mmCIF file of C-alpha atoms in Angstrom:
data_model
loop_
_atom_site.group_PDB
_atom_site.id
_atom_site.type_symbol
_atom_site.label_atom_id
_atom_site.label_comp_id
_atom_site.label_asym_id
_atom_site.label_seq_id
_atom_site.Cartn_x
_atom_site.Cartn_y
_atom_site.Cartn_z
ATOM 1 C CA MET A 1 -5.980 50.713 81.681
ATOM 2 C CA GLN A 2 -5.885 53.226 78.826
ATOM 3 C CA VAL A 3 -7.959 50.907 76.640
ATOM 4 C CA GLN A 4 -10.532 50.378 79.412
ATOM 5 C CA HIS A 5 -10.737 54.123 80.051
ATOM 6 C CA HIS A 6 -11.316 54.763 76.322
ATOM 7 C CA VAL A 7 -14.086 52.134 76.161
ATOM 8 C CA ILE A 8 -15.819 53.596 79.229
ATOM 9 C CA ASN A 9 -15.637 57.106 77.799
ATOM 10 C CA ARG A 10 -17.222 55.888 74.546
ATOM 11 C CA THR A 11 -19.899 53.765 76.257
ATOM 12 C CA LEU A 12 -21.197 56.433 78.626
ATOM 13 C CA PRO A 13 -21.939 59.053 75.949
ATOM 14 C CA ASN A 14 -23.531 56.405 73.717
ATOM 15 C CA THR A 15 -25.739 55.276 76.583
ATOM 16 C CA PHE A 16 -26.721 58.881 77.337
ATOM 17 C CA ASN A 17 -27.571 59.483 73.667
ATOM 18 C CA ARG A 18 -29.735 56.363 73.519
ATOM 19 C CA MET A 19 -31.562 57.337 76.699
ATOM 20 C CA ALA A 20 -32.093 60.867 75.367
ATOM 21 C CA MET A 21 -33.494 59.423 72.143
ATOM 22 C CA LEU A 22 -35.725 56.954 73.995
ATOM 23 C CA PHE A 23 -37.101 59.324 76.637
ATOM 24 C CA GLY A 24 -37.375 62.214 74.176
ATOM 25 C CA SER A 25 -39.269 60.019 71.731
ATOM 26 C CA ALA A 26 -41.483 58.769 74.566
ATOM 27 C CA LEU A 27 -42.477 62.361 75.403
ATOM 28 C CA VAL A 28 -43.266 63.129 71.761
ATOM 29 C CA LEU A 29 -45.246 59.918 71.247
ATOM 30 C CA LEU A 30 -47.053 60.429 74.563
ATOM 31 C CA PHE A 31 -48.115 63.887 73.431
ATOM 32 C CA TYR A 32 -49.549 62.873 70.072
ATOM 33 C CA SER A 33 -51.012 59.585 71.367
ATOM 34 C CA GLU A 34 -52.788 60.831 74.477
ATOM 35 C CA LEU A 35 -52.787 64.623 74.710
ATOM 36 C CA PHE A 36 -53.064 65.868 71.135
ATOM 37 C CA PHE A 37 -55.505 63.014 70.557
ATOM 38 C CA LEU A 38 -57.311 64.114 73.727
ATOM 39 C CA ASN A 39 -58.100 60.640 74.951
ATOM 40 C CA VAL A 40 -61.684 60.304 76.208
ATOM 41 C CA ALA A 41 -60.231 60.136 79.712
ATOM 42 C CA ALA A 42 -58.592 63.533 79.259
ATOM 43 C CA ALA A 43 -61.346 65.309 81.138
ATOM 44 C CA ASN A 44 -61.078 62.860 84.027
ATOM 45 C CA GLU A 45 -57.886 60.809 84.476
ATOM 46 C CA GLU A 46 -55.675 63.503 82.953
ATOM 47 C CA ARG A 47 -56.837 66.248 85.316
ATOM 48 C CA PRO A 48 -53.224 66.524 86.575
ATOM 49 C CA LEU A 49 -52.466 68.458 83.401
ATOM 50 C CA ILE A 50 -54.641 71.262 84.732
ATOM 51 C CA ALA A 51 -53.984 70.684 88.434
ATOM 52 C CA GLU A 52 -51.200 71.833 90.768
ATOM 53 C CA LEU A 53 -47.643 71.807 89.442
ATOM 54 C CA GLY A 54 -46.660 68.822 91.605
ATOM 55 C CA ASP A 55 -49.501 66.691 90.251
ATOM 56 C CA PHE A 56 -48.646 67.753 86.720
ATOM 57 C CA LEU A 57 -44.994 66.732 87.138
ATOM 58 C CA ALA A 58 -45.954 63.409 88.741
ATOM 59 C CA PHE A 59 -48.317 62.688 85.844
ATOM 60 C CA ALA A 60 -45.629 63.570 83.309
ATOM 61 C CA VAL A 61 -43.044 61.279 84.914
ATOM 62 C CA GLU A 62 -45.415 58.333 85.299
ATOM 63 C CA MET A 63 -46.795 58.516 81.766
ATOM 64 C CA THR A 64 -43.343 59.004 80.239
ATOM 65 C CA LEU A 65 -42.057 55.888 81.986
ATOM 66 C CA TRP A 66 -44.943 53.843 80.607
ATOM 67 C CA TYR A 67 -44.415 55.269 77.165
ATOM 68 C CA THR A 68 -40.727 54.374 77.146
ATOM 69 C CA ILE A 69 -41.865 50.736 77.014
ATOM 70 C CA PHE A 70 -44.176 51.344 74.062
ATOM 71 C CA THR A 71 -41.673 53.625 72.331
ATOM 72 C CA ALA A 72 -38.915 51.035 72.642
ATOM 73 C CA TRP A 73 -40.852 48.766 70.280
ATOM 74 C CA PHE A 74 -40.448 51.435 67.615
ATOM 75 C CA THR A 75 -36.878 52.580 68.283
ATOM 76 C CA LEU A 76 -35.491 49.078 68.832
ATOM 77 C CA SER A 77 -37.190 47.766 65.677
ATOM 78 C CA VAL A 78 -35.836 50.607 63.555
ATOM 79 C CA ALA A 79 -32.337 50.012 64.923
ATOM 80 C CA GLN A 80 -32.340 46.212 64.809
ATOM 81 C CA PHE A 81 -33.807 45.893 61.332
ATOM 82 C CA LYS A 82 -32.119 48.973 59.832
ATOM 83 C CA ALA A 83 -35.501 50.406 58.893
ATOM 84 C CA SER A 84 -35.187 53.425 56.625
ATOM 85 C CA SER A 85 -37.812 53.128 53.883
ATOM 86 C CA PHE A 86 -41.404 54.224 54.302
ATOM 87 C CA ARG A 87 -42.694 50.649 54.422
ATOM 88 C CA SER A 88 -40.261 49.447 57.101
ATOM 89 C CA VAL A 89 -40.690 52.546 59.269
ATOM 90 C CA PHE A 90 -44.457 52.186 58.946
ATOM 91 C CA LEU A 91 -44.286 48.567 60.129
ATOM 92 C CA ALA A 92 -42.035 49.516 63.044
ATOM 93 C CA GLY A 93 -44.634 52.145 63.910
ATOM 94 C CA CYS A 94 -47.325 49.452 63.919
ATOM 95 C CA LEU A 95 -45.427 47.670 66.677
ATOM 96 C CA PHE A 96 -45.536 50.856 68.745
ATOM 97 C CA GLY A 97 -49.258 51.253 68.100
ATOM 98 C CA TRP A 98 -50.106 47.686 69.064
ATOM 99 C CA ALA A 99 -47.900 47.859 72.155
ATOM 100 C CA THR A 100 -49.647 51.084 73.224
ATOM 101 C CA GLU A 101 -53.138 49.655 72.807
ATOM 102 C CA GLY A 102 -52.461 46.036 73.731
ATOM 103 C CA ILE A 103 -49.987 45.741 76.609
ATOM 104 C CA LEU A 104 -51.509 47.793 79.434
ATOM 105 C CA VAL A 105 -54.984 48.415 78.032
ATOM 106 C CA PRO A 106 -57.268 46.021 76.113
ATOM 107 C CA GLU A 107 -58.307 48.533 73.434
ATOM 108 C CA MET A 108 -56.627 46.444 70.748
ATOM 109 C CA TYR A 109 -58.963 43.506 71.476
ATOM 110 C CA SER A 110 -62.187 45.481 71.938
ATOM 111 C CA SER A 111 -63.667 44.978 68.458
ATOM 112 C CA LEU A 112 -61.452 42.751 66.332
ATOM 113 C CA PRO A 113 -60.449 42.945 63.552
ATOM 114 C CA GLY A 114 -61.138 46.672 63.301
ATOM 115 C CA SER A 115 -59.401 47.442 66.582
ATOM 116 C CA LEU A 116 -56.153 46.165 65.073
ATOM 117 C CA ILE A 117 -56.221 49.268 62.875
ATOM 118 C CA TRP A 118 -57.905 51.953 64.971
ATOM 119 C CA PRO A 119 -56.341 53.607 66.778
ATOM 120 C CA SER A 120 -53.195 51.420 66.715
ATOM 121 C CA VAL A 121 -52.355 51.962 63.045
ATOM 122 C CA GLY A 122 -54.678 54.696 61.821
ATOM 123 C CA TRP A 123 -53.720 57.176 64.531
ATOM 124 C CA HIS A 124 -50.547 55.916 66.203
ATOM 125 C CA VAL A 125 -48.641 55.315 62.975
ATOM 126 C CA LEU A 126 -50.019 57.893 60.554
ATOM 127 C CA VAL A 127 -50.350 60.743 63.050
ATOM 128 C CA VAL A 128 -48.044 59.955 65.974
ATOM 129 C CA ILE A 129 -45.047 58.412 64.174
ATOM 130 C CA LEU A 130 -45.163 59.842 60.655
ATOM 131 C CA LEU A 131 -46.508 63.297 61.523
ATOM 132 C CA GLY A 132 -45.358 63.920 65.071
ATOM 133 C CA TRP A 133 -42.082 62.031 65.297
ATOM 134 C CA TRP A 134 -40.912 62.323 61.668
ATOM 135 C CA LEU A 135 -42.449 65.275 59.811
ATOM 136 C CA VAL A 136 -42.380 67.810 62.643
ATOM 137 C CA ARG A 137 -38.754 66.948 63.348
ATOM 138 C CA ARG A 138 -37.854 67.383 59.677
ATOM 139 C CA VAL A 139 -39.482 70.802 59.639
ATOM 140 C CA LEU A 140 -37.732 71.827 62.857
ATOM 141 C CA LEU A 141 -34.354 70.827 61.427
ATOM 142 C CA MET A 142 -34.914 73.106 58.425
ATOM 143 C CA ASN A 143 -34.706 76.072 60.840
ATOM 144 C CA ARG A 144 -37.139 78.106 58.776
ATOM 145 C CA ALA A 145 -39.391 80.111 61.084
ATOM 146 C CA SER A 146 -42.158 80.448 58.506
ATOM 147 C CA LEU A 147 -42.452 76.685 57.981
ATOM 148 C CA THR A 148 -42.379 75.898 61.692
ATOM 149 C CA ALA A 149 -45.005 78.560 62.385
ATOM 150 C CA LEU A 150 -47.211 77.377 59.527
ATOM 151 C CA LEU A 151 -47.059 73.766 60.698
ATOM 152 C CA ALA A 152 -47.727 74.707 64.337
ATOM 153 C CA VAL A 153 -50.720 76.869 63.410
ATOM 154 C CA GLY A 154 -52.102 74.114 61.177
ATOM 155 C CA LEU A 155 -51.801 71.554 63.951
ATOM 156 C CA GLY A 156 -53.392 74.029 66.365
ATOM 157 C CA LEU A 157 -56.381 74.565 64.100
ATOM 158 C CA PHE A 158 -56.930 70.813 63.926
ATOM 159 C CA TRP A 159 -56.380 70.377 67.682
ATOM 160 C CA GLY A 160 -58.968 73.006 68.543
ATOM 161 C CA ILE A 161 -61.784 71.228 66.687
ATOM 162 C CA TRP A 162 -60.572 67.661 67.324
ATOM 163 C CA ALA A 163 -60.681 68.359 71.087
ATOM 164 C CA THR A 164 -64.464 68.318 70.783
ATOM 165 C CA TRP A 165 -64.765 64.785 69.453
ATOM 166 C CA PHE A 166 -65.713 63.139 72.759
ATOM 167 C CA TRP A 167 -68.623 65.552 73.342
ATOM 168 C CA VAL A 168 -70.837 63.438 71.084
ATOM 169 C CA ASP A 169 -72.528 61.249 73.713
ATOM 170 C CA GLY A 170 -72.042 63.540 76.720
ATOM 171 C CA THR A 171 -70.424 60.783 78.809
ATOM 172 C CA TYR A 172 -67.364 62.821 79.758
ATOM 173 C CA ASP A 173 -67.130 66.317 81.177
ATOM 174 C CA ARG A 174 -65.940 68.931 78.752
ATOM 175 C CA LEU A 175 -62.855 70.984 79.438
ATOM 176 C CA SER A 176 -63.691 74.648 79.772
ATOM 177 C CA PRO A 177 -61.791 77.040 77.479
ATOM 178 C CA THR A 178 -59.571 78.055 80.396
ATOM 179 C CA GLN A 179 -58.881 74.437 81.306
ATOM 180 C CA PHE A 180 -58.172 73.513 77.707
ATOM 181 C CA GLY A 181 -55.766 76.430 77.381
ATOM 182 C CA LEU A 182 -53.751 75.287 80.395
ATOM 183 C CA PHE A 183 -53.997 71.683 79.224
ATOM 184 C CA SER A 184 -52.720 72.456 75.724
ATOM 185 C CA PHE A 185 -49.789 74.631 76.814
ATOM 186 C CA ARG A 186 -48.592 72.155 79.442
ATOM 187 C CA ALA A 187 -48.964 69.275 76.992
ATOM 188 C CA THR A 188 -46.946 71.160 74.376
ATOM 189 C CA LEU A 189 -44.265 71.861 76.957
ATOM 190 C CA LEU A 190 -43.782 68.102 77.393
ATOM 191 C CA CYS A 191 -43.692 67.587 73.636
ATOM 192 C CA THR A 192 -41.178 70.391 73.096
ATOM 193 C CA LEU A 193 -38.928 68.946 75.794
ATOM 194 C CA GLY A 194 -39.078 65.660 73.893
ATOM 195 C CA TYR A 195 -37.970 67.303 70.657
ATOM 196 C CA VAL A 196 -35.087 69.015 72.465
ATOM 197 C CA LEU A 197 -33.886 65.722 73.959
ATOM 198 C CA ILE A 198 -34.098 63.928 70.600
ATOM 199 C CA ASP A 199 -32.577 66.564 68.354
ATOM 200 C CA ARG A 200 -29.897 68.024 70.601
ATOM 201 C CA TYR A 201 -28.837 64.958 72.603
ATOM 202 C CA GLY A 202 -30.216 61.860 70.839
ATOM 203 C CA GLY A 203 -27.618 61.816 68.083
ATOM 204 C CA THR A 204 -27.958 60.171 64.680
ATOM 205 C CA THR A 205 -27.076 56.632 65.730
ATOM 206 C CA TYR A 206 -29.059 54.303 67.953
ATOM 207 C CA GLN A 207 -27.410 50.985 68.735
ATOM 208 C CA PRO A 208 -29.064 49.325 71.733
ATOM 209 C CA SER A 209 -27.297 46.561 73.600
ATOM 210 C CA ARG A 210 -28.717 43.063 73.812
ATOM 211 C CA LEU A 211 -29.398 43.694 77.497
ATOM 212 C CA GLU A 212 -31.621 46.672 76.603
ATOM 213 C CA ILE A 213 -33.478 44.672 73.978
ATOM 214 C CA TRP A 214 -34.164 41.730 76.256
ATOM 215 C CA PHE A 215 -35.086 44.054 79.129
ATOM 216 C CA PHE A 216 -37.842 45.780 77.162
ATOM 217 C CA VAL A 217 -39.069 42.510 75.660
ATOM 218 C CA ALA A 218 -39.231 40.876 79.106
ATOM 219 C CA VAL A 219 -40.990 43.857 80.698
ATOM 220 C CA SER A 220 -43.487 44.030 77.834
ATOM 221 C CA VAL A 221 -44.317 40.322 77.991
ATOM 222 C CA LEU A 222 -44.646 40.404 81.783
ATOM 223 C CA LEU A 223 -46.934 43.444 81.752
ATOM 224 C CA TRP A 224 -49.018 41.992 78.938
ATOM 225 C CA ALA A 225 -49.466 38.691 80.791
ATOM 226 C CA LEU A 226 -50.317 40.397 84.098
ATOM 227 C CA MET A 227 -52.682 43.025 82.726
ATOM 228 C CA MET A 228 -54.490 40.667 80.345
ATOM 229 C CA TYR A 229 -54.841 37.757 82.796
ATOM 230 C CA PRO A 230 -56.777 35.542 82.446
ATOM 231 C CA LEU A 231 -55.682 35.281 78.829
ATOM 232 C CA THR A 232 -58.231 34.556 76.139
ATOM 233 C CA PRO A 233 -57.764 33.860 72.421
ATOM 234 C CA LEU A 234 -58.455 37.560 71.785
ATOM 235 C CA GLN A 235 -55.312 38.614 73.656
ATOM 236 C CA LEU A 236 -53.226 36.391 71.374
ATOM 237 C CA ALA A 237 -53.847 38.944 68.620
ATOM 238 C CA LEU A 238 -50.910 41.003 69.888
ATOM 239 C CA PRO A 239 -48.173 38.327 69.637
ATOM 240 C CA VAL A 240 -49.625 37.092 66.323
ATOM 241 C CA VAL A 241 -49.636 40.417 64.481
ATOM 242 C CA ALA A 242 -46.390 41.524 66.132
ATOM 243 C CA GLY A 243 -44.767 38.256 65.045
ATOM 244 C CA ILE A 244 -45.901 38.751 61.448
ATOM 245 C CA VAL A 245 -44.493 42.281 61.316
ATOM 246 C CA LEU A 246 -41.231 41.308 63.015
ATOM 247 C CA HIS A 247 -40.745 38.517 60.493
ATOM 248 C CA ALA A 248 -41.457 40.926 57.636
ATOM 249 C CA LEU A 249 -38.935 43.412 59.034
ATOM 250 C CA SER A 250 -36.326 40.658 59.314
ATOM 251 C CA ARG A 251 -36.933 39.723 55.650
ATOM 252 C CA ASN A 252 -36.714 43.393 54.738
ATOM 253 C CA ARG A 253 -33.076 43.376 55.888
ATOM 254 C CA LEU A 254 -32.331 41.674 52.574
ATOM 255 C CA LEU A 255 -33.647 44.791 50.842
ATOM 256 C CA GLU A 256 -32.363 47.473 53.223
ATOM 257 C CA ASN A 257 -28.973 46.959 54.760
ATOM 258 C CA GLY A 258 -27.671 50.499 54.952
ATOM 259 C CA ALA A 259 -28.146 53.298 57.457
ATOM 260 C CA ASP A 260 -31.369 53.314 59.459
ATOM 261 C CA LEU A 261 -33.884 56.124 59.952
ATOM 262 C CA PHE A 262 -31.979 57.747 62.827
ATOM 263 C CA SER A 263 -29.119 58.699 60.534
ATOM 264 C CA HIS A 264 -31.478 60.721 58.317
ATOM 265 C CA PHE A 265 -31.817 63.471 60.917
ATOM 266 C CA SER A 266 -28.520 65.310 60.526
ATOM 267 C CA GLY A 267 -28.020 68.890 61.662
ATOM 268 C CA GLN A 268 -29.462 70.588 64.717
ATOM 269 C CA THR A 269 -32.598 72.589 65.409
ATOM 270 C CA ALA A 270 -31.891 76.198 66.375
ATOM 271 C CA LEU A 271 -32.986 77.078 69.903
ATOM 272 C CA TRP A 272 -35.184 79.922 68.646
ATOM 273 C CA ASN A 273 -37.194 77.440 66.574
ATOM 274 C CA TYR A 274 -38.629 75.473 69.505
ATOM 275 C CA PRO A 275 -40.779 78.288 71.007
ATOM 276 C CA LEU A 276 -42.610 78.557 67.687
ATOM 277 C CA LEU A 277 -44.219 75.200 68.516
ATOM 278 C CA PHE A 278 -46.307 77.039 71.112
ATOM 279 C CA LEU A 279 -48.243 78.599 68.269
ATOM 280 C CA MET A 280 -49.968 75.201 68.252
ATOM 281 C CA PRO A 281 -51.637 75.515 71.696
ATOM 282 C CA ALA A 282 -52.089 79.250 71.158
ATOM 283 C CA THR A 283 -54.080 78.628 67.980
ATOM 284 C CA ALA A 284 -56.032 75.770 69.525
ATOM 285 C CA SER A 285 -56.847 77.892 72.589
ATOM 286 C CA LEU A 286 -58.200 80.676 70.375
ATOM 287 C CA THR A 287 -60.484 78.417 68.336
ATOM 288 C CA TYR A 288 -61.640 75.988 71.042
ATOM 289 C CA PRO A 289 -63.757 78.618 72.911
ATOM 290 C CA ILE A 290 -65.745 79.237 69.725
ATOM 291 C CA TYR A 291 -66.734 75.577 69.464
ATOM 292 C CA PHE A 292 -67.396 75.489 73.202
ATOM 293 C CA ALA A 293 -69.692 78.511 73.090
ATOM 294 C CA LEU A 294 -71.583 77.374 69.994
ATOM 295 C CA ASP A 295 -71.697 73.706 71.089
ATOM 296 C CA ILE A 296 -70.051 72.606 67.848
ATOM 297 C CA HIS A 297 -68.325 69.251 67.947
ATOM 298 C CA LEU A 298 -66.531 67.144 65.380
ATOM 299 C CA PRO A 299 -67.917 63.645 64.722
ATOM 300 C CA PRO A 300 -64.813 61.453 65.183
ATOM 301 C CA ALA A 301 -65.714 59.271 62.199
ATOM 302 C CA ILE A 302 -64.857 62.155 59.857
ATOM 303 C CA VAL A 303 -61.213 61.757 60.844
ATOM 304 C CA ALA A 304 -61.150 58.108 61.932
ATOM 305 C CA ILE A 305 -62.608 56.489 58.795
ATOM 306 C CA PRO A 306 -60.097 57.977 56.300
ATOM 307 C CA LEU A 307 -57.220 57.114 58.652
ATOM 308 C CA ILE A 308 -58.525 53.566 59.049
ATOM 309 C CA ILE A 309 -58.750 53.121 55.276
ATOM 310 C CA VAL A 310 -55.295 54.562 54.615
ATOM 311 C CA GLY A 311 -53.739 52.647 57.516
ATOM 312 C CA THR A 312 -55.195 49.339 56.350
ATOM 313 C CA ILE A 313 -54.077 49.848 52.750
ATOM 314 C CA VAL A 314 -50.548 50.875 53.725
ATOM 315 C CA LEU A 315 -50.166 47.998 56.202
ATOM 316 C CA ILE A 316 -51.221 45.359 53.683
ATOM 317 C CA THR A 317 -49.245 46.980 50.870
ATOM 318 C CA SER A 318 -46.091 47.183 52.989
ATOM 319 C CA LEU A 319 -46.239 43.503 53.941
ATOM 320 C CA VAL A 320 -46.993 42.346 50.390
ATOM 321 C CA GLN A 321 -44.291 44.575 48.953
ATOM 322 C CA ILE A 322 -41.612 43.213 51.276
ATOM 323 C CA TYR A 323 -42.398 39.538 50.688
ATOM 324 C CA TRP A 324 -42.805 40.060 46.933
ATOM 325 C CA ARG A 325 -39.464 41.852 46.591
ATOM 326 C CA VAL A 326 -37.671 39.292 48.737
ATOM 327 C CA TRP A 327 -39.145 36.471 46.633
ATOM 328 C CA ARG A 328 -38.038 38.185 43.419
ATOM 329 C CA LEU A 329 -34.578 38.785 44.828
ATOM 330 C CA ARG A 330 -34.164 35.130 45.734
ATOM 331 C CA THR A 331 -35.494 33.822 42.415
ATOM 332 C CA ARG A 332 -33.034 36.019 40.513
ATOM 333 C CA ASN A 333 -30.147 34.688 42.567
#
């Protein structure tokens, strides 16, 4: 009985830590994928962010639950394949990007092959994973107010002008400055909650059970089959590219067999550091009205094209690098 009690006491905290990491990461990835990005539907489908509190909370819960499925492709891949280097983390991020744009929505298949990169890799990996999930967390853990403030203001300056990108063709209603202000502060509240869950309760280890892995795989496959029915050859792009990356990550285990990315985030963010993140919506809310009044908007290609180029180069380089190093390792042995 003592042994059983000890196992239960160990299992429950580990399960709580994994759930905190998963749901916290889902909130962070949701923010940078949909809200910081300001999806073209932001002025329509995401009205709950500027509606009554009940609608806002319902929206937050529903979207977070969906994003736990997409996020699991990243967290489970990092854990299973001990991803810690830039190349392996980047590839794990690609799985998140393709899951986000290819399981529930058909964006990934809209204009192949380019839609394999944008926004799945160009935005979701470079901005959402590497900037939002990794870099911002690293800065927060430094507990240096000046760095956190500088990063938040920089992100706010970008957010304020990027929020104008869908004005180009006039298809969607613009958010007024007041609406954008409420939108940005509520969105940042969700993101900050995500960082708190990850950094204070997620821990530095993430070891999912086989049941968790198979659960998320089964749910993902079922949703993909249902939402994409009737299947066409285009929809097969998701299992093909995901299979290639998963195989590369499995080969990469021969090169990386130590601690994974989760163990790199030691320490704890001070509570006073989190409120500084609200300099991001504050800055965006101060600059957005200027663009609104002057009818200045940012052509999305200015941001999208460089991210597409970088994302493509890094994806190809990461795959080639893994297979080349594995081949060299085997020939030497």
